[in-house]
């Protein structure tokens, strides 16, 4: 009985669908705004870089003898976002778009993730 519940629940909590989306779209490196699921890296073998505001970086950097030392995933700032492809959650989409000076187009999406590509020009 437990395995019937555990497998669907664990897949629901993982980012397997994001990993598959990255693989299907042949994305090898992507910026991610919003929650950061480490399992997306496992399922896609892509480099997934957490995007955050410059003001958040100081609180994110690992500190000696602190629980924040677990923050080992790569990150970049939104203000200097170098990524032409970004993934956001549906709940963070409006916030991400409002903070950007560039135009973005949706290239793939499901109920958990929206993949955006920066428009040229």
GROMACS .gro file of N, CA, C and O in nm:
model
  484
    1UNK      N    1   0.082  -0.119   0.000
    1UNK     CA    2   0.000   0.000   0.000
    1UNK      C    3   0.087   0.126   0.000
    1UNK      O    4   0.058   0.220  -0.070
    2UNK      N    5   0.196   0.125   0.077
    2UNK     CA    6   0.281   0.243   0.086
    2UNK      C    7   0.343   0.276  -0.050
    2UNK      O    8   0.350   0.391  -0.088
    3UNK      N    9   0.387   0.175  -0.126
    3UNK     CA   10   0.450   0.203  -0.255
    3UNK      C   11   0.352   0.264  -0.354
    3UNK      O   12   0.390   0.340  -0.441
    4UNK      N   13   0.224   0.231  -0.344
    4UNK     CA   14   0.124   0.291  -0.433
    4UNK      C   15   0.109   0.440  -0.406
    4UNK      O   16   0.075   0.516  -0.495
    5UNK      N   17   0.136   0.480  -0.284
    5UNK     CA   18   0.126   0.621  -0.247
    5UNK      C   19   0.260   0.691  -0.266
    5UNK      O   20   0.266   0.801  -0.317
    6UNK      N   21   0.369   0.626  -0.227
    6UNK     CA   22   0.501   0.689  -0.225
    6UNK      C   23   0.550   0.726  -0.364
    6UNK      O   24   0.603   0.835  -0.384
    7UNK      N   25   0.535   0.638  -0.461
    7UNK     CA   26   0.588   0.667  -0.595
    7UNK      C   27   0.516   0.786  -0.658
    7UNK      O   28   0.581   0.880  -0.702
    8UNK      N   29   0.383   0.789  -0.665
    8UNK     CA   30   0.319   0.908  -0.722
    8UNK      C   31   0.348   1.035  -0.643
    8UNK      O   32   0.368   1.143  -0.700
    9UNK      N   33   0.354   1.024  -0.511
    9UNK     CA   34   0.382   1.142  -0.428
    9UNK      C   35   0.523   1.192  -0.452
    9UNK      O   36   0.546   1.312  -0.465
   10UNK      N   37   0.620   1.101  -0.461
   10UNK     CA   38   0.758   1.144  -0.482
   10UNK      C   39   0.774   1.205  -0.621
   10UNK      O   40   0.850   1.300  -0.638
   11UNK      N   41   0.706   1.152  -0.722
   11UNK     CA   42   0.713   1.212  -0.855
   11UNK      C   43   0.648   1.350  -0.855
   11UNK      O   44   0.693   1.440  -0.924
   12UNK      N   45   0.542   1.366  -0.776
   12UNK     CA   46   0.475   1.495  -0.767
   12UNK      C   47   0.568   1.598  -0.702
   12UNK      O   48   0.566   1.715  -0.738
   13UNK      N   49   0.650   1.556  -0.607
   13UNK     CA   50   0.741   1.647  -0.537
   13UNK      C   51   0.871   1.670  -0.614
   13UNK      O   52   0.945   1.761  -0.584
   14UNK      N   53   0.902   1.586  -0.712
   14UNK     CA   54   1.026   1.603  -0.787
   14UNK      C   55   1.001   1.693  -0.907
   14UNK      O   56   0.888   1.730  -0.936
   15UNK      N   57   1.106   1.724  -0.976
   15UNK     CA   58   1.095   1.806  -1.096
   15UNK      C   59   1.125   1.722  -1.220
   15UNK      O   60   1.187   1.769  -1.315
   16UNK      N   61   1.079   1.599  -1.216
   16UNK     CA   62   1.100   1.511  -1.331
   16UNK      C   63   1.042   1.573  -1.457
   16UNK      O   64   1.104   1.570  -1.563
   17UNK      N   65   0.922   1.632  -1.446
   17UNK     CA   66   0.860   1.693  -1.564
   17UNK      C   67   0.943   1.810  -1.616
   17UNK      O   68   0.954   1.829  -1.737
   18UNK      N   69   1.005   1.887  -1.530
   18UNK     CA   70   1.093   1.995  -1.574
   18UNK      C   71   1.217   1.938  -1.642
   18UNK      O   72   1.259   1.987  -1.747
   19UNK      N   73   1.275   1.833  -1.584
   19UNK     CA   74   1.390   1.769  -1.646
   19UNK      C   75   1.359   1.720  -1.786
   19UNK      O   76   1.438   1.737  -1.879
   20UNK      N   77   1.242   1.659  -1.801
   20UNK     CA   78   1.201   1.611  -1.933
   20UNK      C   79   1.179   1.728  -2.030
   20UNK      O   80   1.214   1.720  -2.146
   21UNK      N   81   1.122   1.838  -1.980
   21UNK     CA   82   1.099   1.956  -2.063
   21UNK      C   83   1.233   2.013  -2.112
   21UNK      O   84   1.247   2.048  -2.229
   22UNK      N   85   1.331   2.021  -2.023
   22UNK     CA   86   1.463   2.071  -2.062
   22UNK      C   87   1.528   1.981  -2.166
   22UNK      O   88   1.585   2.028  -2.265
   23UNK      N   89   1.517   1.850  -2.147
   23UNK     CA   90   1.575   1.754  -2.240
   23UNK      C   91   1.506   1.762  -2.377
   23UNK      O   92   1.572   1.767  -2.480
   24UNK      N   93   1.373   1.766  -2.377
   24UNK     CA   94   1.297   1.773  -2.503
   24UNK      C   95   1.329   1.899  -2.582
   24UNK      O   96   1.326   1.898  -2.705
   25UNK      N   97   1.358   2.008  -2.512
   25UNK     CA   98   1.389   2.135  -2.578
   25UNK      C   99   1.539   2.155  -2.599
   25UNK      O  100   1.581   2.263  -2.640
   26UNK      N  101   1.618   2.052  -2.568
   26UNK     CA  102   1.763   2.053  -2.586
   26UNK      C  103   1.828   2.173  -2.516
   26UNK      O  104   1.913   2.243  -2.573
   27UNK      N  105   1.787   2.197  -2.392
   27UNK     CA  106   1.841   2.306  -2.312
   27UNK      C  107   1.948   2.250  -2.219
   27UNK      O  108   1.921   2.161  -2.140
   28UNK      N  109   2.069   2.302  -2.230
   28UNK     CA  110   2.181   2.252  -2.150
   28UNK      C  111   2.214   2.340  -2.031
   28UNK      O  112   2.277   2.295  -1.936
   29UNK      N  113   2.172   2.466  -2.038
   29UNK     CA  114   2.193   2.559  -1.927
   29UNK      C  115   2.076   2.656  -1.924
   29UNK      O  116   2.037   2.711  -2.027
   30UNK      N  117   2.019   2.677  -1.806
   30UNK     CA  118   1.898   2.756  -1.795
   30UNK      C  119   1.896   2.831  -1.662
   30UNK      O  120   1.948   2.784  -1.562
   31UNK      N  121   1.840   2.951  -1.664
   31UNK     CA  122   1.815   3.025  -1.542
   31UNK      C  123   1.680   2.984  -1.487
   31UNK      O  124   1.587   2.959  -1.564
   32UNK      N  125   1.667   2.974  -1.357
   32UNK     CA  126   1.541   2.933  -1.295
   32UNK      C  127   1.502   3.035  -1.189
   32UNK      O  128   1.580   3.063  -1.099
   33UNK      N  129   1.384   3.091  -1.203
   33UNK     CA  130   1.334   3.191  -1.109
   33UNK      C  131   1.218   3.129  -1.032
   33UNK      O  132   1.124   3.077  -1.089
   34UNK      N  133   1.227   3.135  -0.901
   34UNK     CA  134   1.125   3.073  -0.816
   34UNK      C  135   1.186   2.957  -0.741
   34UNK      O  136   1.307   2.953  -0.718
   35UNK      N  137   1.103   2.862  -0.704
   35UNK     CA  138   1.156   2.747  -0.629
   35UNK      C  139   1.261   2.673  -0.710
   35UNK      O  140   1.252   2.667  -0.833
   36UNK      N  141   1.362   2.621  -0.642
   36UNK     CA  142   1.474   2.555  -0.708
   36UNK      C  143   1.471   2.406  -0.676
   36UNK      O  144   1.511   2.366  -0.567
   37UNK      N  145   1.425   2.323  -0.768
   37UNK     CA  146   1.426   2.179  -0.745
   37UNK      C  147   1.556   2.116  -0.794
   37UNK      O  148   1.585   2.116  -0.913
   38UNK      N  149   1.634   2.064  -0.705
   38UNK     CA  150   1.761   2.004  -0.745
   38UNK      C  151   1.740   1.882  -0.833
   38UNK      O  152   1.828   1.847  -0.911
   39UNK      N  153   1.625   1.818  -0.825
   39UNK     CA  154   1.601   1.698  -0.905
   39UNK      C  155   1.594   1.730  -1.054
   39UNK      O  156   1.614   1.642  -1.137
   40UNK      N  157   1.570   1.854  -1.092
   40UNK     CA  158   1.567   1.891  -1.235
   40UNK      C  159   1.703   1.866  -1.299
   40UNK      O  160   1.712   1.824  -1.414
   41UNK      N  161   1.810   1.889  -1.224
   41UNK     CA  162   1.945   1.864  -1.273
   41UNK      C  163   1.964   1.714  -1.299
   41UNK      O  164   2.013   1.673  -1.403
   42UNK      N  165   1.919   1.633  -1.204
   42UNK     CA  166   1.931   1.488  -1.215
   42UNK      C  167   1.855   1.436  -1.338
   42UNK      O  168   1.907   1.357  -1.415
   43UNK      N  169   1.733   1.482  -1.357
   43UNK     CA  170   1.649   1.430  -1.465
   43UNK      C  171   1.686   1.486  -1.603
   43UNK      O  172   1.648   1.429  -1.704
   44UNK      N  173   1.759   1.596  -1.609
   44UNK     CA  174   1.790   1.656  -1.739
   44UNK      C  175   1.938   1.655  -1.773
   44UNK      O  176   1.974   1.668  -1.888
   45UNK      N  177   2.022   1.650  -1.673
   45UNK     CA  178   2.166   1.665  -1.690
   45UNK      C  179   2.200   1.804  -1.743
   45UNK      O  180   2.302   1.825  -1.807
   46UNK      N  181   2.111   1.901  -1.718
   46UNK     CA  182   2.134   2.040  -1.756
   46UNK      C  183   2.191   2.116  -1.637
   46UNK      O  184   2.171   2.076  -1.522
   47UNK      N  185   2.255   2.227  -1.664
   47UNK     CA  186   2.298   2.317  -1.557
   47UNK      C  187   2.180   2.410  -1.529
   47UNK      O  188   2.137   2.484  -1.617
   48UNK      N  189   2.127   2.404  -1.408
   48UNK     CA  190   2.013   2.485  -1.368
   48UNK      C  191   2.064   2.588  -1.267
   48UNK      O  192   2.114   2.551  -1.160
   49UNK      N  193   2.053   2.716  -1.302
   49UNK     CA  194   2.110   2.824  -1.222
   49UNK      C  195   1.997   2.904  -1.158
   49UNK      O  196   1.909   2.954  -1.227
   50UNK      N  197   2.001   2.915  -1.026
   50UNK     CA  198   1.899   2.989  -0.953
   50UNK      C  199   1.916   3.139  -0.979
   50UNK      O  200   2.026   3.192  -0.967
   51UNK      N  201   1.806   3.205  -1.017
   51UNK     CA  202   1.808   3.349  -1.038
   51UNK      C  203   1.749   3.419  -0.916
   51UNK      O  204   1.642   3.379  -0.868
   52UNK      N  205   1.820   3.521  -0.866
   52UNK     CA  206   1.772   3.596  -0.750
   52UNK      C  207   1.814   3.741  -0.764
   52UNK      O  208   1.901   3.773  -0.846
   53UNK      N  209   1.753   3.826  -0.684
   53UNK     CA  210   1.790   3.967  -0.685
   53UNK      C  211   1.927   3.986  -0.619
   53UNK      O  212   1.965   3.910  -0.531
   54UNK      N  213   1.997   4.089  -0.661
   54UNK     CA  214   2.127   4.120  -0.601
   54UNK      C  215   2.116   4.137  -0.450
   54UNK      O  216   2.204   4.096  -0.376
   55UNK      N  217   2.006   4.195  -0.403
   55UNK     CA  218   1.989   4.218  -0.259
   55UNK      C  219   1.973   4.087  -0.181
   55UNK      O  220   1.991   4.085  -0.061
   56UNK      N  221   1.943   3.977  -0.249
   56UNK     CA  222   1.926   3.847  -0.182
   56UNK      C  223   2.055   3.767  -0.173
   56UNK      O  224   2.064   3.672  -0.096
   57UNK      N  225   2.155   3.804  -0.250
   57UNK     CA  226   2.278   3.725  -0.260
   57UNK      C  227   2.349   3.712  -0.126
   57UNK      O  228   2.391   3.603  -0.088
   58UNK      N  229   2.364   3.820  -0.051
   58UNK     CA  230   2.437   3.815   0.076
   58UNK      C  231   2.375   3.713   0.172
   58UNK      O  232   2.446   3.642   0.242
   59UNK      N  233   2.245   3.703   0.174
   59UNK     CA  234   2.178   3.606   0.261
   59UNK      C  235   2.183   3.465   0.208
   59UNK      O  236   2.156   3.370   0.281
   60UNK      N  237   2.217   3.448   0.083
   60UNK     CA  238   2.220   3.317   0.019
   60UNK      C  239   2.357   3.250   0.025
   60UNK      O  240   2.367   3.129   0.032
   61UNK      N  241   2.462   3.330   0.022
   61UNK     CA  242   2.598   3.277   0.020
   61UNK      C  243   2.623   3.193   0.145
   61UNK      O  244   2.593   3.236   0.256
   62UNK      N  245   2.678   3.071   0.128
   62UNK     CA  246   2.705   2.985   0.244
   62UNK      C  247   2.799   3.054   0.344
   62UNK      O  248   2.890   3.126   0.306
   63UNK      N  249   2.770   3.033   0.471
   63UNK     CA  250   2.852   3.090   0.578
   63UNK      C  251   2.913   2.976   0.660
   63UNK      O  252   2.856   2.869   0.668
   64UNK      N  253   3.028   3.001   0.718
   64UNK     CA  254   3.092   2.900   0.802
   64UNK      C  255   3.000   2.861   0.917
   64UNK      O  256   2.938   2.948   0.980
   65UNK      N  257   2.991   2.733   0.943
   65UNK     CA  258   2.916   2.680   1.058
   65UNK      C  259   2.771   2.728   1.059
   65UNK      O  260   2.721   2.773   1.161
   66UNK      N  261   2.708   2.721   0.945
   66UNK     CA  262   2.570   2.767   0.934
   66UNK      C  263   2.491   2.669   0.848
   66UNK      O  264   2.545   2.603   0.760
   67UNK      N  265   2.362   2.664   0.871
   67UNK     CA  266   2.276   2.580   0.789
   67UNK      C  267   2.272   2.630   0.645
   67UNK      O  268   2.240   2.555   0.554
   68UNK      N  269   2.307   2.753   0.620
   68UNK     CA  270   2.305   2.803   0.483
   68UNK      C  271   2.418   2.742   0.401
   68UNK      O  272   2.425   2.763   0.281
   69UNK      N  273   2.506   2.666   0.464
   69UNK     CA  274   2.614   2.603   0.389
   69UNK      C  275   2.557   2.501   0.290
   69UNK      O  276   2.626   2.455   0.201
   70UNK      N  277   2.430   2.467   0.304
   70UNK     CA  278   2.368   2.375   0.210
   70UNK      C  279   2.337   2.442   0.076
   70UNK      O  280   2.304   2.376  -0.021
   71UNK      N  281   2.345   2.573   0.066
   71UNK     CA  282   2.318   2.645  -0.058
   71UNK      C  283   2.435   2.627  -0.154
   71UNK      O  284   2.520   2.714  -0.166
   72UNK      N  285   2.436   2.516  -0.223
   72UNK     CA  286   2.549   2.486  -0.311
   72UNK      C  287   2.514   2.498  -0.459
   72UNK      O  288   2.601   2.486  -0.543
   73UNK      N  289   2.387   2.522  -0.491
   73UNK     CA  290   2.352   2.533  -0.632
   73UNK      C  291   2.402   2.665  -0.690
   73UNK      O  292   2.415   2.764  -0.619
   74UNK      N  293   2.434   2.665  -0.818
   74UNK     CA  294   2.484   2.788  -0.881
   74UNK      C  295   2.374   2.894  -0.884
   74UNK      O  296   2.255   2.861  -0.888
   75UNK      N  297   2.414   3.020  -0.883
   75UNK     CA  298   2.316   3.127  -0.888
   75UNK      C  299   2.369   3.243  -0.972
   75UNK      O  300   2.488   3.256  -0.996
   76UNK      N  301   2.275   3.325  -1.017
   76UNK     CA  302   2.304   3.448  -1.090
   76UNK      C  303   2.200   3.549  -1.047
   76UNK      O  304   2.096   3.513  -0.993
   77UNK      N  305   2.228   3.676  -1.071
   77UNK     CA  306   2.132   3.778  -1.031
   77UNK      C  307   2.038   3.811  -1.146
   77UNK      O  308   2.076   3.805  -1.263
   78UNK      N  309   1.916   3.846  -1.111
   78UNK     CA  310   1.817   3.887  -1.211
   78UNK      C  311   1.862   4.012  -1.284
   78UNK      O  312   1.838   4.029  -1.403
   79UNK      N  313   1.928   4.102  -1.211
   79UNK     CA  314   1.972   4.228  -1.270
   79UNK      C  315   2.075   4.206  -1.380
   79UNK      O  316   2.086   4.288  -1.471
   80UNK      N  317   2.149   4.098  -1.372
   80UNK     CA  318   2.251   4.068  -1.474
   80UNK      C  319   2.224   3.932  -1.538
   80UNK      O  320   2.318   3.860  -1.573
   81UNK      N  321   2.100   3.898  -1.554
   81UNK     CA  322   2.060   3.767  -1.606
   81UNK      C  323   2.126   3.740  -1.742
   81UNK      O  324   2.094   3.806  -1.840
   82UNK      N  325   2.215   3.641  -1.748
   82UNK     CA  326   2.282   3.612  -1.874
   82UNK      C  327   2.210   3.506  -1.959
   82UNK      O  328   2.260   3.468  -2.063
   83UNK      N  329   2.093   3.460  -1.915
   83UNK     CA  330   2.028   3.346  -1.979
   83UNK      C  331   1.920   3.388  -2.077
   83UNK      O  332   1.834   3.468  -2.046
   84UNK      N  333   1.927   3.331  -2.197
   84UNK     CA  334   1.825   3.355  -2.299
   84UNK      C  335   1.703   3.266  -2.275
   84UNK      O  336   1.597   3.292  -2.330
   85UNK      N  337   1.722   3.159  -2.201
   85UNK     CA  338   1.611   3.070  -2.164
   85UNK      C  339   1.602   3.068  -2.013
   85UNK      O  340   1.701   3.048  -1.943
   86UNK      N  341   1.480   3.091  -1.964
   86UNK     CA  342   1.453   3.094  -1.820
   86UNK      C  343   1.329   3.011  -1.793
   86UNK      O  344   1.235   3.009  -1.873
   87UNK      N  345   1.329   2.942  -1.680
   87UNK     CA  346   1.213   2.866  -1.636
   87UNK      C  347   1.158   2.933  -1.512
   87UNK      O  348   1.234   2.972  -1.422
   88UNK      N  349   1.027   2.946  -1.507
   88UNK     CA  350   0.958   3.004  -1.391
   88UNK      C  351   0.841   2.915  -1.353
   88UNK      O  352   0.794   2.835  -1.434
   89UNK      N  353   0.796   2.929  -1.231
   89UNK     CA  354   0.674   2.861  -1.190
   89UNK      C  355   0.556   2.949  -1.233
   89UNK      O  356   0.572   3.071  -1.248
   90UNK      N  357   0.438   2.891  -1.250
   90UNK     CA  358   0.322   2.975  -1.284
   90UNK      C  359   0.298   3.086  -1.180
   90UNK      O  360   0.262   3.198  -1.217
   91UNK      N  361   0.324   3.057  -1.053
   91UNK     CA  362   0.301   3.158  -0.949
   91UNK      C  363   0.405   3.269  -0.951
   91UNK      O  364   0.383   3.377  -0.898
   92UNK      N  365   0.522   3.247  -1.012
   92UNK     CA  366   0.625   3.351  -1.017
   92UNK      C  367   0.635   3.418  -1.155
   92UNK      O  368   0.713   3.511  -1.173
   93UNK      N  369   0.555   3.373  -1.251
   93UNK     CA  370   0.560   3.425  -1.388
   93UNK      C  371   0.539   3.577  -1.392
   93UNK      O  372   0.620   3.650  -1.447
   94UNK      N  373   0.427   3.625  -1.336
   94UNK     CA  374   0.396   3.769  -1.342
   94UNK      C  375   0.504   3.853  -1.275
   94UNK      O  376   0.543   3.958  -1.326
   95UNK      N  377   0.556   3.807  -1.162
   95UNK     CA  378   0.660   3.879  -1.089
   95UNK      C  379   0.788   3.885  -1.174
   95UNK      O  380   0.853   3.989  -1.183
   96UNK      N  381   0.824   3.774  -1.239
   96UNK     CA  382   0.944   3.771  -1.323
   96UNK      C  383   0.930   3.868  -1.440
   96UNK      O  384   1.018   3.950  -1.465
   97UNK      N  385   0.818   3.861  -1.512
   97UNK     CA  386   0.797   3.945  -1.629
   97UNK      C  387   0.797   4.093  -1.590
   97UNK      O  388   0.855   4.177  -1.661
   98UNK      N  389   0.737   4.127  -1.477
   98UNK     CA  390   0.729   4.267  -1.433
   98UNK      C  391   0.867   4.325  -1.402
   98UNK      O  392   0.886   4.446  -1.411
   99UNK      N  393   0.963   4.242  -1.368
   99UNK     CA  394   1.096   4.288  -1.330
   99UNK      C  395   1.194   4.295  -1.447
   99UNK      O  396   1.307   4.338  -1.430
  100UNK      N  397   1.152   4.251  -1.563
  100UNK     CA  398   1.241   4.242  -1.678
  100UNK      C  399   1.217   4.356  -1.776
  100UNK      O  400   1.103   4.395  -1.800
  101UNK      N  401   1.324   4.405  -1.835
  101UNK     CA  402   1.314   4.507  -1.940
  101UNK      C  403   1.305   4.443  -2.078
  101UNK      O  404   1.282   4.509  -2.176
  102UNK      N  405   1.326   4.312  -2.081
  102UNK     CA  406   1.328   4.242  -2.209
  102UNK      C  407   1.194   4.172  -2.232
  102UNK      O  408   1.117   4.151  -2.140
  103UNK      N  409   1.170   4.137  -2.356
  103UNK     CA  410   1.048   4.065  -2.391
  103UNK      C  411   1.077   3.915  -2.391
  103UNK      O  412   1.182   3.871  -2.438
  104UNK      N  413   0.984   3.838  -2.338
  104UNK     CA  414   0.997   3.693  -2.329
  104UNK      C  415   0.879   3.626  -2.397
  104UNK      O  416   0.769   3.678  -2.393
  105UNK      N  417   0.906   3.512  -2.458
  105UNK     CA  418   0.798   3.434  -2.517
  105UNK      C  419   0.797   3.295  -2.455
  105UNK      O  420   0.903   3.239  -2.425
  106UNK      N  421   0.679   3.240  -2.437
  106UNK     CA  422   0.665   3.105  -2.382
  106UNK      C  423   0.701   3.005  -2.492
  106UNK      O  424   0.647   3.013  -2.602
  107UNK      N  425   0.793   2.913  -2.462
  107UNK     CA  426   0.828   2.810  -2.560
  107UNK      C  427   0.782   2.672  -2.518
  107UNK      O  428   0.774   2.582  -2.600
  108UNK      N  429   0.750   2.655  -2.390
  108UNK     CA  430   0.697   2.527  -2.341
  108UNK      C  431   0.638   2.552  -2.203
  108UNK      O  432   0.680   2.645  -2.133
  109UNK      N  433   0.542   2.472  -2.163
  109UNK     CA  434   0.482   2.489  -2.031
  109UNK      C  435   0.403   2.365  -1.995
  109UNK      O  436   0.359   2.288  -2.082
  110UNK      N  437   0.389   2.344  -1.866
  110UNK     CA  438   0.296   2.246  -1.813
  110UNK      C  439   0.234   2.308  -1.688
  110UNK      O  440   0.248   2.428  -1.666
  111UNK      N  441   0.170   2.230  -1.605
  111UNK     CA  442   0.102   2.287  -1.489
  111UNK      C  443   0.198   2.337  -1.382
  111UNK      O  444   0.159   2.414  -1.295
  112UNK      N  445   0.325   2.296  -1.387
  112UNK     CA  446   0.423   2.333  -1.284
  112UNK      C  447   0.530   2.431  -1.329
  112UNK      O  448   0.589   2.500  -1.247
  113UNK      N  449   0.558   2.436  -1.460
  113UNK     CA  450   0.672   2.511  -1.510
  113UNK      C  451   0.638   2.583  -1.639
  113UNK      O  452   0.562   2.531  -1.721
  114UNK      N  453   0.698   2.699  -1.659
  114UNK     CA  454   0.685   2.774  -1.784
  114UNK      C  455   0.826   2.804  -1.834
  114UNK      O  456   0.907   2.863  -1.761
  115UNK      N  457   0.857   2.761  -1.955
  115UNK     CA  458   0.989   2.787  -2.013
  115UNK      C  459   0.976   2.906  -2.108
  115UNK      O  460   0.890   2.909  -2.196
  116UNK      N  461   1.063   3.005  -2.085
  116UNK     CA  462   1.059   3.129  -2.161
  116UNK      C  463   1.188   3.148  -2.240
  116UNK      O  464   1.296   3.110  -2.192
  117UNK      N  465   1.178   3.207  -2.356
  117UNK     CA  466   1.296   3.244  -2.434
  117UNK      C  467   1.294   3.394  -2.456
  117UNK      O  468   1.190   3.451  -2.490
  118UNK      N  469   1.407   3.457  -2.437
  118UNK     CA  470   1.418   3.600  -2.459
  118UNK      C  471   1.404   3.627  -2.609
  118UNK      O  472   1.470   3.561  -2.690
  119UNK      N  473   1.317   3.720  -2.642
  119UNK     CA  474   1.299   3.755  -2.783
  119UNK      C  475   1.416   3.840  -2.829
  119UNK      O  476   1.469   3.921  -2.753
  120UNK      N  477   1.455   3.821  -2.952
  120UNK     CA  478   1.566   3.898  -3.008
  120UNK      C  479   1.520   4.038  -3.037
  120UNK      O  480   1.405   4.062  -3.071
  121UNK      N  481   1.614   4.132  -3.023
  121UNK     CA  482   1.585   4.270  -3.059
  121UNK      C  483   1.554   4.360  -2.947
  121UNK      O  484   1.547   4.355  -2.838
   0.00000   0.00000   0.00000
